Every structure is written in C-alpha cells, then in structure tokens.
C-alpha cells in the first residue's frame, strides 16, 4: 500500500516553498537548514514563541518571515 502525502505551499521571506501538509515550524526550519538558536519567526505577521514551534502546523498560503540574530554593535 502506498501512502501519499499532500504538499502545501507557503511563503518564506516572500519566496514560495513547498512542504508536506501537517508540517510544523520546527520541521520546516530544519528542512531549510535554518540555525534554530539564532532565529525568530513570524507567521502571518505574528511572532511565534520558540516554545510553540513544534505545535504550530503550517497551512496553505501561510506567510513565514525569518529573522536572524546578528552579533555586533
């Protein structure tokens, strides 16, 4: 028996990205090779706390903005 996974499309920093339906933010960031410790995430213009990433499932058309912490002064 073959299991088919549906694919959805989201926007990451304005670029289209396909991911499996039901994927959470942590999995998406891992797939994109994003450094998790130095990243802040906004989903549809709302900041998502890091503690909520695993429980935040993505939906078709979601807009994700990634912000990288930069050291310096």
Tab-separated table of C-alpha atoms in Angstrom:
chain	number	residue	atom	x	y	z
A	1	UNK	CA	0.000	0.000	0.000
A	2	UNK	CA	1.342	3.439	-0.981
A	3	UNK	CA	0.806	6.402	1.311
A	4	UNK	CA	0.536	9.735	-0.490
A	5	UNK	CA	1.438	12.877	1.394
A	6	UNK	CA	-0.231	16.088	0.283
A	7	UNK	CA	2.016	19.042	-0.404
A	8	UNK	CA	1.169	22.612	0.501
A	9	UNK	CA	2.800	25.875	-0.482
A	10	UNK	CA	3.835	28.578	1.987
A	11	UNK	CA	5.830	31.775	1.601
A	12	UNK	CA	9.170	32.035	3.416
A	13	UNK	CA	10.618	35.536	3.321
A	14	UNK	CA	8.500	36.180	0.226
A	15	UNK	CA	9.574	33.058	-1.683
A	16	UNK	CA	7.324	30.062	-2.376
A	17	UNK	CA	8.285	26.883	-0.514
A	18	UNK	CA	6.555	23.511	-0.755
A	19	UNK	CA	6.260	21.319	2.320
A	20	UNK	CA	4.218	18.315	3.427
A	21	UNK	CA	0.746	19.004	4.746
A	22	UNK	CA	0.752	18.961	8.545
A	23	UNK	CA	4.379	20.039	8.881
A	24	UNK	CA	5.246	22.198	11.890
A	25	UNK	CA	7.543	25.232	12.081
A	26	UNK	CA	10.450	23.296	13.608
A	27	UNK	CA	10.418	20.751	10.776
A	28	UNK	CA	10.257	23.495	8.145
A	29	UNK	CA	13.202	25.365	9.680
A	30	UNK	CA	15.196	22.133	9.888
A	31	UNK	CA	14.438	21.376	6.237
A	32	UNK	CA	15.602	24.873	5.285
A	33	UNK	CA	18.867	24.418	7.287
A	34	UNK	CA	17.977	27.417	9.438
A	35	UNK	CA	20.010	27.794	12.649
A	36	UNK	CA	17.277	27.317	15.263
A	37	UNK	CA	19.065	29.032	18.157
A	38	UNK	CA	19.565	32.334	16.324
A	39	UNK	CA	16.190	32.627	14.587
A	40	UNK	CA	12.943	34.440	15.315
A	41	UNK	CA	9.811	33.539	13.358
A	42	UNK	CA	6.710	35.493	12.393
A	43	UNK	CA	3.752	33.566	10.987
A	44	UNK	CA	1.197	35.675	9.129
A	45	UNK	CA	2.653	38.804	10.788
A	46	UNK	CA	2.533	37.392	14.338
A	47	UNK	CA	5.702	36.424	16.230
A	48	UNK	CA	5.647	32.755	17.261
A	49	UNK	CA	7.405	31.879	20.511
A	50	UNK	CA	10.087	29.219	20.113
A	51	UNK	CA	8.223	27.054	22.647
A	52	UNK	CA	5.250	26.973	20.223
A	53	UNK	CA	7.146	25.982	17.065
A	54	UNK	CA	6.539	22.231	17.446
A	55	UNK	CA	2.802	22.738	17.902
A	56	UNK	CA	2.380	25.281	15.101
A	57	UNK	CA	1.203	23.465	11.979
A	58	UNK	CA	1.559	25.141	8.619
A	59	UNK	CA	-1.348	25.758	6.249
A	60	UNK	CA	-1.511	26.569	2.554
A	61	UNK	CA	-0.709	30.227	1.960
A	62	UNK	CA	0.926	30.872	5.331
A	63	UNK	CA	3.473	33.700	5.273
A	64	UNK	CA	6.590	32.980	7.305
A	65	UNK	CA	9.218	35.644	7.995
A	66	UNK	CA	12.557	34.511	9.409
A	67	UNK	CA	14.802	36.880	11.337
A	68	UNK	CA	18.420	36.035	12.126
A	69	UNK	CA	20.151	37.424	15.199
A	70	UNK	CA	23.345	39.229	14.261
A	71	UNK	CA	26.090	39.937	16.781
A	72	UNK	CA	27.825	43.259	16.713
A	73	UNK	CA	27.465	46.768	17.872
